[in-house]
Coordinates of C-alpha atoms and ligand atoms in Angstrom, one line a residue:
M413 CA -0.3 15.3 -2.2
Q414 CA -0.2 13.3 1.0
V415 CA -1.3 9.6 0.7
V416 CA -1.3 7.6 3.9
M417 CA -0.9 3.8 3.9
L418 CA -4.3 3.2 5.6
D419 CA -6.9 5.6 7.0
L420 CA -9.4 3.8 9.2
K421 CA -11.2 7.0 10.1
A422 CA -12.1 7.6 6.5
Q423 CA -14.2 4.4 6.6
F424 CA -15.6 5.1 10.1
V425 CA -17.0 8.5 9.4
K426 CA -18.9 7.1 6.3
Y427 CA -20.7 4.4 8.3
K428 CA -20.6 6.1 11.7
S429 CA -24.4 6.4 12.5
E430 CA -25.1 2.8 11.5
L431 CA -22.1 1.5 13.5
M432 CA -22.9 3.6 16.5
R433 CA -26.5 2.4 16.5
A434 CA -25.2 -1.3 16.6
V435 CA -22.7 -0.4 19.3
E436 CA -25.3 1.3 21.4
E437 CA -27.7 -1.6 21.2
V438 CA -25.1 -3.9 22.7
C439 CA -24.2 -1.4 25.4
N440 CA -27.9 -1.1 26.3
S441 CA -28.2 -4.9 26.5
Q442 CA -25.0 -5.3 28.6
I443 CA -24.5 -8.7 27.1
L444 CA -20.8 -8.4 26.4
C445 CA -19.0 -11.7 26.0
L446 CA -20.6 -13.8 23.2
G447 CA -24.3 -13.0 22.8
P448 CA -27.0 -12.4 20.2
A449 CA -24.9 -10.1 18.0
V450 CA -22.2 -12.7 17.7
E451 CA -24.7 -15.4 16.9
R452 CA -26.2 -13.2 14.2
F453 CA -22.8 -12.5 12.7
E454 CA -22.0 -16.2 12.7
K455 CA -25.2 -17.0 10.8
E456 CA -24.4 -14.3 8.3
A457 CA -20.9 -15.5 8.0
T458 CA -21.9 -19.1 7.2
A459 CA -24.1 -17.8 4.4
Y460 CA -21.3 -15.6 3.1
C461 CA -18.6 -18.2 3.2
G462 CA -20.7 -21.1 2.1
C463 CA -19.8 -23.1 5.2
K464 CA -21.9 -25.2 7.6
Y465 CA -20.4 -23.8 10.8
A466 CA -18.9 -20.4 11.7
T467 CA -17.6 -19.7 15.2
G468 CA -16.7 -16.2 16.3
V469 CA -13.5 -16.0 18.4
S470 CA -11.2 -13.6 20.1
S471 CA -8.6 -13.0 17.3
G472 CA -7.2 -14.5 14.1
T473 CA -4.3 -15.9 16.2
D474 CA -6.8 -17.6 18.5
A475 CA -8.7 -18.9 15.5
L476 CA -5.5 -20.8 14.4
L477 CA -4.7 -21.9 18.0
L478 CA -8.2 -23.2 18.6
S479 CA -8.3 -25.0 15.3
L480 CA -5.0 -26.8 16.0
M481 CA -6.2 -27.7 19.5
A482 CA -9.5 -29.0 18.2
A483 CA -7.7 -31.1 15.6
G484 CA -5.7 -32.6 18.5
I485 CA -2.4 -31.4 17.0
G486 CA 0.4 -31.3 19.6
P487 CA 3.8 -32.6 20.7
G488 CA 5.4 -35.0 18.2
D489 CA 3.4 -33.6 15.3
E490 CA 4.6 -31.6 12.3
V491 CA 2.6 -28.9 10.4
I492 CA 3.8 -27.6 7.0
T493 CA 3.4 -23.9 6.3
T494 CA 5.0 -21.0 4.5
P495 CA 7.9 -18.9 5.9
F496 CA 6.5 -15.8 4.2
T497 CA 3.6 -14.9 6.4
F498 CA 2.6 -13.1 9.6
F499 CA 4.1 -14.7 12.7
A500 CA 0.9 -16.2 14.1
T501 CA 0.6 -18.8 11.4
A502 CA 3.7 -20.7 12.7
G503 CA 3.7 -19.3 16.3
T504 CA 0.4 -21.1 17.1
V505 CA 1.9 -24.4 15.8
S506 CA 4.7 -24.1 18.3
R507 CA 2.3 -23.0 21.1
V508 CA 0.4 -26.3 20.9
G509 CA 3.8 -28.1 21.1
A510 CA 4.0 -29.2 17.4
K511 CA 6.8 -28.4 15.0
P512 CA 6.4 -25.9 12.2
V513 CA 8.0 -27.2 9.0
F514 CA 8.4 -24.6 6.2
A515 CA 8.1 -25.0 2.5
D516 CA 9.2 -22.2 0.1
V517 CA 6.9 -19.9 -1.7
D518 CA 6.3 -19.2 -5.4
A519 CA 8.3 -16.1 -6.3
G520 CA 5.5 -14.6 -8.4
T521 CA 2.4 -15.2 -6.2
F522 CA 4.2 -15.1 -2.8
N523 CA 2.0 -18.1 -1.7
I524 CA 3.3 -21.6 -0.6
D525 CA 4.5 -23.5 -3.7
P526 CA 2.5 -26.7 -3.8
A527 CA 5.4 -28.4 -5.6
K528 CA 7.6 -27.9 -2.5
I529 CA 5.1 -29.4 0.0
E530 CA 5.4 -33.1 -0.7
A531 CA 9.1 -33.4 0.0
K532 CA 8.5 -32.0 3.5
I533 CA 5.9 -34.7 4.5
T534 CA 7.1 -37.2 7.0
K535 CA 5.4 -39.8 9.2
K536 CA 4.9 -37.0 11.8
T537 CA 3.1 -34.6 9.5
R538 CA -0.5 -33.9 10.5
A539 CA -1.6 -30.8 8.7
I540 CA -0.8 -28.1 6.1
I541 CA -1.6 -24.4 6.8
P542 CA -1.6 -22.5 3.5
V543 CA -1.8 -18.8 3.9
H544 CA -3.7 -16.6 1.4
I545 CA -1.1 -13.9 1.4
F546 CA -2.2 -10.3 0.7
G547 CA -5.7 -11.5 -0.2
Q548 CA -4.9 -14.1 -2.9
I549 CA -5.9 -17.7 -2.2
A550 CA -3.0 -20.3 -2.4
Q551 CA -3.4 -23.0 -5.0
M552 CA -5.9 -25.1 -3.0
G553 CA -6.7 -27.6 -5.7
L554 CA -3.2 -29.0 -5.7
I555 CA -2.8 -28.6 -1.9
M556 CA -6.0 -30.5 -1.2
E557 CA -5.0 -33.2 -3.6
I558 CA -1.7 -33.7 -1.7
A559 CA -3.4 -33.5 1.7
R560 CA -6.0 -36.1 0.7
R561 CA -3.4 -38.5 -0.6
H562 CA -1.4 -38.3 2.7
K563 CA -4.4 -38.0 4.9
L564 CA -3.5 -34.5 6.2
L565 CA -5.7 -31.8 7.6
V566 CA -5.8 -28.5 5.8
I567 CA -6.3 -25.4 7.9
E568 CA -6.6 -22.3 5.7
D569 CA -5.1 -19.1 7.2
A570 CA -7.6 -16.8 5.5
A571 CA -6.8 -13.9 7.9
Q572 CA -6.1 -11.6 5.0
A573 CA -8.6 -13.0 2.5
M574 CA -12.2 -12.9 3.6
G575 CA -14.2 -12.5 0.3
A576 CA -11.4 -13.7 -2.0
T577 CA -12.4 -16.5 -4.3
Q578 CA -10.8 -19.4 -6.3
D579 CA -12.8 -21.1 -9.0
G580 CA -15.8 -19.4 -7.4
K581 CA -15.1 -20.8 -3.9
Q582 CA -14.7 -18.5 -0.9
A583 CA -11.4 -18.3 1.0
G584 CA -11.6 -20.4 4.1
S585 CA -14.3 -22.7 2.7
I586 CA -12.1 -25.0 0.7
G587 CA -9.9 -26.7 3.3
D588 CA -11.1 -28.7 6.4
I589 CA -11.0 -25.5 8.6
G590 CA -10.8 -21.8 7.7
C591 CA -9.4 -19.1 10.0
Y592 CA -10.2 -15.4 9.6
S593 CA -8.9 -12.3 11.4
F594 CA -10.9 -9.1 12.0
Y595 CA -7.9 -7.1 13.3
P596 CA -8.8 -3.5 12.6
T597 CA -6.4 -3.2 9.6
K598 CA -7.8 -6.3 7.8
N599 CA -10.3 -5.8 4.9
I600 CA -13.2 -6.3 7.4
G601 CA -12.0 -5.0 10.8
A602 CA -13.6 -5.1 14.2
F603 CA -13.3 -2.4 16.9
G604 CA -10.5 -4.3 18.5
D605 CA -9.4 -7.9 18.2
A606 CA -11.7 -10.6 16.8
G607 CA -11.5 -13.7 14.5
M608 CA -13.6 -16.6 13.2
V609 CA -13.2 -20.3 12.5
V610 CA -15.3 -22.0 9.8
T611 CA -15.7 -25.6 8.8
N612 CA -18.1 -28.1 7.2
N613 CA -17.0 -30.9 9.6
D614 CA -19.6 -31.7 12.3
A615 CA -17.1 -33.3 14.8
L616 CA -14.6 -30.5 14.4
A617 CA -17.2 -27.8 14.7
E618 CA -18.5 -29.2 17.9
K619 CA -15.0 -29.4 19.4
I620 CA -14.2 -25.8 18.3
R621 CA -17.4 -24.5 19.9
L622 CA -16.7 -26.3 23.1
M623 CA -13.1 -25.4 23.4
R624 CA -13.9 -21.7 22.7
V625 CA -15.3 -21.7 26.3
H626 CA -12.8 -23.9 28.2
G627 CA -14.4 -27.1 27.0
E628 CA -17.2 -26.3 29.4
N629 CA -20.6 -28.1 29.1
P630 CA -22.8 -27.8 31.1
R631 CA -21.7 -24.8 33.2
Y632 CA -18.7 -25.6 35.5
Y633 CA -18.3 -29.1 34.0
Y634 CA -15.3 -29.5 31.6
R635 CA -15.2 -32.1 28.9
M636 CA -11.9 -31.1 27.4
I637 CA -9.2 -28.5 27.9
G638 CA -10.0 -25.4 25.9
G639 CA -9.5 -21.8 26.6
N640 CA -11.2 -18.4 26.6
F641 CA -11.5 -17.7 22.9
R642 CA -14.8 -15.8 23.1
M643 CA -15.7 -13.0 20.7
D644 CA -17.1 -9.8 22.2
N645 CA -20.8 -9.2 21.5
L646 CA -19.8 -5.7 20.5
Q647 CA -17.5 -7.0 17.8
G648 CA -20.2 -9.3 16.5
A649 CA -22.5 -6.2 16.1
V650 CA -19.8 -4.1 14.3
L651 CA -18.9 -7.0 12.0
S652 CA -22.6 -7.6 11.1
V653 CA -22.8 -4.0 9.8
K654 CA -19.5 -4.2 8.0
L655 CA -20.1 -7.6 6.3
K656 CA -22.8 -6.1 4.2
Y657 CA -20.3 -3.8 2.6
L658 CA -17.3 -6.2 2.3
D659 CA -17.8 -7.1 -1.4
E660 CA -18.2 -3.5 -2.3
W661 CA -15.0 -2.5 -0.5
N662 CA -13.1 -5.4 -1.9
K663 CA -14.2 -4.4 -5.4
K664 CA -13.0 -0.9 -4.8
R665 CA -9.6 -2.3 -3.8
R666 CA -9.5 -4.3 -7.1
D667 CA -10.3 -1.2 -9.0
N668 CA -7.4 0.6 -7.3
A669 CA -5.1 -2.3 -8.1
A670 CA -6.1 -2.3 -11.7
I671 CA -4.9 1.3 -12.0
Y672 CA -1.5 0.4 -10.5
N673 CA -1.3 -2.7 -12.7
S674 CA -1.8 -0.7 -15.9
M675 CA 0.8 1.9 -14.8
F676 CA 3.4 -0.7 -13.8
A677 CA 2.9 -3.0 -16.9
G678 CA 6.2 -3.4 -18.8
T679 CA 8.2 -1.5 -16.1
I680 CA 10.8 -2.5 -13.6
V681 CA 8.0 -2.6 -11.0
K682 CA 6.6 -6.1 -10.6
P683 CA 3.3 -6.5 -8.8
Q684 CA 2.3 -9.7 -7.0
K685 CA 1.1 -12.2 -9.7
I686 CA -2.6 -13.0 -9.5
E687 CA -3.4 -16.5 -10.9
Q688 CA -6.1 -17.0 -13.5
N689 CA -8.4 -18.9 -11.2
N690 CA -8.2 -16.3 -8.4
V691 CA -10.1 -13.2 -7.5
S692 CA -7.9 -11.3 -5.0
I693 CA -9.2 -8.9 -2.4
Y694 CA -5.9 -7.0 -2.3
H695 CA -5.5 -6.9 1.5
Q696 CA -2.2 -5.5 0.4
Y697 CA -1.1 -4.3 -3.0
T698 CA 2.5 -5.5 -3.1
I699 CA 5.2 -4.9 -5.7
T700 CA 8.7 -6.3 -5.9
V701 CA 11.4 -3.8 -6.8
P702 CA 15.2 -3.3 -6.8
K703 CA 16.5 -0.7 -4.2
R704 CA 13.3 -1.3 -2.2
D705 CA 14.5 0.6 0.9
M706 CA 15.6 3.6 -1.1
L707 CA 12.2 3.7 -2.9
Q708 CA 10.4 3.6 0.4
A709 CA 12.5 6.5 1.8
Y710 CA 11.8 8.5 -1.4
L711 CA 8.0 7.9 -1.2
S712 CA 8.1 8.8 2.5
K713 CA 9.8 12.1 1.6
Q714 CA 7.0 12.8 -0.9
G715 CA 4.4 12.2 1.8
I716 CA 3.4 8.7 0.6
G717 CA 3.0 5.9 3.0
S718 CA 4.1 2.3 2.3
G719 CA 4.7 -0.9 4.2
I720 CA 7.2 -3.8 4.2
F721 CA 5.3 -7.1 4.8
Y722 CA 7.5 -8.8 5.8
P723 CA 11.1 -7.8 6.5
Q724 CA 12.3 -11.2 7.8
P725 CA 11.0 -14.7 6.8
L726 CA 9.9 -16.9 9.7
H727 CA 12.5 -19.7 9.4
I728 CA 15.3 -17.3 10.5
Q729 CA 13.5 -15.5 13.3
D730 CA 15.3 -15.8 16.7
C731 CA 12.4 -17.5 18.3
F732 CA 12.6 -20.4 15.8
K733 CA 16.4 -21.0 16.2
G734 CA 15.6 -24.4 17.7
L735 CA 14.1 -25.6 14.4
G736 CA 17.5 -25.6 12.8
Y737 CA 16.9 -23.5 9.7
K738 CA 19.5 -21.2 8.2
K739 CA 19.6 -18.4 5.7
G740 CA 19.6 -19.8 2.2
D741 CA 17.0 -22.6 3.0
F742 CA 14.1 -20.8 1.3
P743 CA 15.5 -18.5 -1.4
A744 CA 12.2 -17.3 -2.8
A745 CA 10.9 -16.2 0.6
E746 CA 14.2 -14.6 1.5
E747 CA 14.4 -12.7 -1.8
L748 CA 10.8 -11.4 -1.2
T749 CA 11.7 -10.0 2.2
E750 CA 14.3 -7.9 0.5
S751 CA 12.3 -6.7 -2.4
V752 CA 8.6 -6.3 -1.4
L753 CA 6.9 -3.0 -0.8
S754 CA 3.1 -2.6 -0.2
L755 CA 1.5 0.6 -1.5
P756 CA -1.7 2.3 -0.3
I757 CA -4.8 0.4 -1.6
Y758 CA -7.6 1.0 0.9
Q759 CA -11.1 1.5 -0.6
E760 CA -11.5 5.2 0.1
L761 CA -8.6 6.3 -2.0
T762 CA -9.4 8.2 -5.2
P763 CA -8.1 7.2 -8.6
E764 CA -6.1 10.5 -8.6
Q765 CA -4.4 9.5 -5.4
I766 CA -3.6 6.0 -6.8
E767 CA -2.2 7.6 -10.0
H768 CA -0.1 10.0 -7.9
V769 CA 1.4 7.1 -6.0
G770 CA 2.1 5.1 -9.2
K771 CA 3.7 8.1 -10.9
T772 CA 5.9 8.8 -7.9
V773 CA 7.1 5.2 -7.8
L774 CA 8.0 5.2 -11.5
E775 CA 9.7 8.6 -11.1
F776 CA 12.1 7.1 -8.7
Y777 CA 13.4 4.7 -11.4
K778 CA 13.7 7.3 -14.1
Ligands
PLP1331 C1 -3.5 -10.9 10.9 C2 -3.0 -12.3 10.7 C3 -3.1 -13.3 11.6 C4 -3.5 -13.0 13.1 O1 -4.7 -12.4 13.3 P1 -4.9 -11.5 14.6 O2 -6.3 -11.2 14.5 O3 -4.0 -10.3 14.5 O4 -4.5 -12.3 15.8 C5 -2.7 -14.6 11.3 N1 -2.3 -14.8 10.0 C6 -2.2 -13.9 9.1 C7 -1.7 -14.3 7.7 C8 -2.5 -12.6 9.4 O5 -2.4 -11.6 8.4

């Protein structure tokens, strides 16, 4: 039985007529950069996330970059984040001229360990960027408490977590700013690049909207230096269709995860730990295992796809050499990069396929 890691076509064929109708409407209008479909999606997103403002942007990376710019973070500033994340989380901090400062993760949840944050705070620290890795929200209660005490801004990197909740609150809605990605492989994916920034803060929201279009207002008059961070109208239309189904898809992923969890219970295979107060959307279903690379090769030979997110922590990437970190600085993150493997989890998979993958994984350790 072949089981691929992700099959975007399986979702597209199911919703094709509804999606193509939305796409055609935008094509007919020829309103292409921002526009009514983006505005509609933003309105729906504020209701979904429980936030006052939602701003559609060009990508998840640009959501982070724009947030940092709007917060006025730049040269001389430090931003604390996790070394176990996608590159953009720290890359954008460097791009605004600030310094990424890493704090190690919890070995069980893979999220930034709140107990490791406070020791990293200096006079230069301006913000914390927790990342909700693989669709599970970082421990925001503790993080917000630390941030408030030290007057730091919290920017949630919720790129992998739209629809995840913690104590009933939506990912992205708990910190000062929340950033989402609609890259096609995310749980809610656009037809290309897209992202979103949410906030409840009036002043930040106004800056974010202005800086999305070069800081321009009125036309050809520039109040501040922004960029071109516009969302395509087409993406707004596609995302409006998909948002209606997001909770249903996320639940299907949780059902799939539950099958894996029961199969792996009490075995050598350790799934990402989900905390009591969290509902994960399983952007990835990730296990930690010994002999990870051999397991991946074995699965591949049996026609089963898998992924390594991520093979190298950020603090020892070549591009961050100047930050002065070395191997051994963040043992939990480093250990994860050598032992994590993500298994197929997308919503169109059948229970039989999930059971087949789970059985094949366990077979390898017999
Ligand atoms: C996908 C992702 C991003 C970047 O989003 P893009 O839309 O690809 O630019 C940022 N952070 C995390 C954690 C991500 O997974």
